[in-house]
Coordinates of N, CA and C in Angstrom, one line a residue:
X7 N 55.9 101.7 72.7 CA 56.2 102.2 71.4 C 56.6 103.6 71.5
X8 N 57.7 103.8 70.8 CA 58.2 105.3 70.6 C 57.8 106.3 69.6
X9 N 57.3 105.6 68.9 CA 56.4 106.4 67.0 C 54.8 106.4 67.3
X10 N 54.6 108.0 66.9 CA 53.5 107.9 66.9 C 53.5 108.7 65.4
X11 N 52.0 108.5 64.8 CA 51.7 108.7 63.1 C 50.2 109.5 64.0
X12 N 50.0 110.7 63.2 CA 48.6 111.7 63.6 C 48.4 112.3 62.2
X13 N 47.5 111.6 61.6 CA 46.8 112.2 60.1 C 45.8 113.0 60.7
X14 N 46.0 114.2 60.4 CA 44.7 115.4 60.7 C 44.2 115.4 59.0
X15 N 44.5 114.7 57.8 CA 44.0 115.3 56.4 C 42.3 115.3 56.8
X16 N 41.9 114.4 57.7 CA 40.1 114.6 57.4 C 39.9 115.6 58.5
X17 N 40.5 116.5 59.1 CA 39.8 117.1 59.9 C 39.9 118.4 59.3
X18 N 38.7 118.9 59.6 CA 38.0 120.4 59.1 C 38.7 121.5 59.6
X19 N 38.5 122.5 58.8 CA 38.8 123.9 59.4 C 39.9 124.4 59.2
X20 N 40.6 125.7 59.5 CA 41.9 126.3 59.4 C 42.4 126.3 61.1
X21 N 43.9 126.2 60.9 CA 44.4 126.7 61.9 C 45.8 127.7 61.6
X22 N 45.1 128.4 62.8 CA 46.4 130.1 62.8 C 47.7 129.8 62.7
X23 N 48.7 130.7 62.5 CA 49.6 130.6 62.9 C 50.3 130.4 64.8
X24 N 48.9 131.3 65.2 CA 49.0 131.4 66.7 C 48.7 130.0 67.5
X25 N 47.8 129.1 66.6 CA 47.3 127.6 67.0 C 48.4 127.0 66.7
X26 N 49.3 127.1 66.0 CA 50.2 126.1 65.3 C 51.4 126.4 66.6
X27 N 51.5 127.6 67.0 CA 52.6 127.9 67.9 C 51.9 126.9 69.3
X28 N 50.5 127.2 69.7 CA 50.3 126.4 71.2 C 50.6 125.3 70.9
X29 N 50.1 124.6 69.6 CA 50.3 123.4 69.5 C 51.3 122.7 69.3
X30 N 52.4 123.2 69.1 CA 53.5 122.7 68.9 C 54.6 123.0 70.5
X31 N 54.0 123.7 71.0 CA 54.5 124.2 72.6 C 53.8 122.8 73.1
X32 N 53.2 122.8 73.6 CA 52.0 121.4 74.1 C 52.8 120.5 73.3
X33 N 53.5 119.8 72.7 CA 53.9 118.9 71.8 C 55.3 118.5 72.5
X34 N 55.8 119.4 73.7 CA 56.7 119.3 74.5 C 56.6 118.1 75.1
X35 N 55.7 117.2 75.7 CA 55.7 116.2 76.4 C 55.7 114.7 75.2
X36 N 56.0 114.9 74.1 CA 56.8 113.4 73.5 C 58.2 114.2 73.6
X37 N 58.7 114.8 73.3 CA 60.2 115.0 73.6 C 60.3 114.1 75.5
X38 N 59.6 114.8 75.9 CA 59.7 114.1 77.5 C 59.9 112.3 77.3
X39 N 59.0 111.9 76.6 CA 58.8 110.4 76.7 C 59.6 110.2 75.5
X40 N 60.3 110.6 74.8 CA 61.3 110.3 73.6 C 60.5 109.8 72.2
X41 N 59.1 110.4 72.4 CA 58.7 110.0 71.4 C 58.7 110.9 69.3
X42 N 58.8 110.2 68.9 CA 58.7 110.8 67.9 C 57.6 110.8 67.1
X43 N 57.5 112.2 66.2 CA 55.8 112.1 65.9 C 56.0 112.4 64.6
X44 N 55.0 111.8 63.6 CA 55.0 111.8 62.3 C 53.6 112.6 61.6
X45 N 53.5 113.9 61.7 CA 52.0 114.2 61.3 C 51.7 114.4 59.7
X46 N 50.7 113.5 59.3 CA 50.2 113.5 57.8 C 48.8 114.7 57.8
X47 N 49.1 115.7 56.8 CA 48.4 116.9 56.6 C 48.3 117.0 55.3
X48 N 46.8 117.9 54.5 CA 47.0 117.9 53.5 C 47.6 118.7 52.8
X49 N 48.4 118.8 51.6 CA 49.3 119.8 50.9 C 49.1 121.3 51.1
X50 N 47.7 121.2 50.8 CA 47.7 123.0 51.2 C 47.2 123.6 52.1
X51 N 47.2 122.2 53.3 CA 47.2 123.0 54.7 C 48.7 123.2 55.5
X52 N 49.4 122.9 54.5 CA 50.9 122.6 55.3 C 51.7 124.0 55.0
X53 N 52.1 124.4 56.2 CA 52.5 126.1 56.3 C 53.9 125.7 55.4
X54 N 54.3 126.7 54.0 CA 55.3 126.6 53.3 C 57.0 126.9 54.5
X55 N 56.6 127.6 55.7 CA 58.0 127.9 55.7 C 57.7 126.7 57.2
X56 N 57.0 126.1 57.4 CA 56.6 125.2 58.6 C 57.2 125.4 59.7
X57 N 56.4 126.4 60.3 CA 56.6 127.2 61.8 C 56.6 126.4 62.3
X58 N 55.3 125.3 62.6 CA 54.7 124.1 63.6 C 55.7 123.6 63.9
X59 N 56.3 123.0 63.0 CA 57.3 122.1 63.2 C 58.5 122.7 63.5
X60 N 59.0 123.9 63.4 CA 59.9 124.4 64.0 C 59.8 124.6 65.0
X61 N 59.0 125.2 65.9 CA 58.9 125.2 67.1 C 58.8 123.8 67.9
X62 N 58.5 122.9 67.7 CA 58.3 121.6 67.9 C 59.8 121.5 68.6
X63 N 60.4 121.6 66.9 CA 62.0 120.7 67.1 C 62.7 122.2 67.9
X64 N 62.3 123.1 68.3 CA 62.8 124.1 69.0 C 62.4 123.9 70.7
X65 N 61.9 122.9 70.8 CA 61.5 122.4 72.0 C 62.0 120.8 71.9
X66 N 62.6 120.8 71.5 CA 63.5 119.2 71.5 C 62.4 117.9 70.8
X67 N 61.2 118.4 70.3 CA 60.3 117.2 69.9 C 61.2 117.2 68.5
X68 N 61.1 115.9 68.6 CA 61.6 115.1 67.6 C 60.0 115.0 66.2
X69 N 59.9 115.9 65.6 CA 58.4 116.0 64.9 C 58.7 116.3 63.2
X70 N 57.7 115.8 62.1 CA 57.7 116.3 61.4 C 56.3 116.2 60.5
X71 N 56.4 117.2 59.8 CA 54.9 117.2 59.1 C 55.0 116.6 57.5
X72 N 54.2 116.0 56.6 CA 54.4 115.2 55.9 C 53.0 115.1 55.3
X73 N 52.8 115.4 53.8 CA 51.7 115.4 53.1 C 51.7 114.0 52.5
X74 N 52.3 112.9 52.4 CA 51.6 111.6 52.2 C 51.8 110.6 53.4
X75 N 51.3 109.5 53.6 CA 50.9 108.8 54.4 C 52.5 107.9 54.4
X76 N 52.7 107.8 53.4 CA 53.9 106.3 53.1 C 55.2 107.2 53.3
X77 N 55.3 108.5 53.3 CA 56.8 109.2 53.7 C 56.9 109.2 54.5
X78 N 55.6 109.6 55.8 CA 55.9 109.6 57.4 C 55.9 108.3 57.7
X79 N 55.1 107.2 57.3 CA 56.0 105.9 57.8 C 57.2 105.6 57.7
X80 N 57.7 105.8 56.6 CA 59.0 105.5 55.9 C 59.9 106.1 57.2
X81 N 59.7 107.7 57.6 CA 60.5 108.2 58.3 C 60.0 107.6 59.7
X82 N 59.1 107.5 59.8 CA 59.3 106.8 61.6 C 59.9 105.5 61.6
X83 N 59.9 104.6 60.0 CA 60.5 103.0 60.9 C 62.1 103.2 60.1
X84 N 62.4 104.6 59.8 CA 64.0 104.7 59.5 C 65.0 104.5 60.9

């Protein structure tokens, strides 16, 4: 399978802007495997100008972030 779906809404805590950069660097190896990734977050943990995900697709990951569950499916079986 090429779609992967990663709901972080139940996980605790804040993360930095500086976390959001490693983690989206590290996020370099589904671009490798052609995978596409669909992350469900909740509304007001979702960075307004969405660095994470820029950097992602600034590393060729095919990624996007997504506050309901039924829009990131929607977009992975598009």
């Amino acid at each position: 399978n090429s779609k992967l779906l990663i709901d972080t809404t139940r996980a605790e805590g804040e993360i930095s802007l500086v976390e959001r950069f490693m983690v989206a660097g590290r996020a370099r190896v589904f671009a490798y495997y052609g995978i596409t990734v669909a992350f469900v977050e909740l509304p007001e943990r979702i960075d307004p100008q969405r660095f994470g995900e820029l950097v992602a697709r600034n590393r060729e990951v095919n990624a996007r972030v997504f506050s309901e569950l039924q829009a990131a499916e929607k977009w992975l079986l598009e």
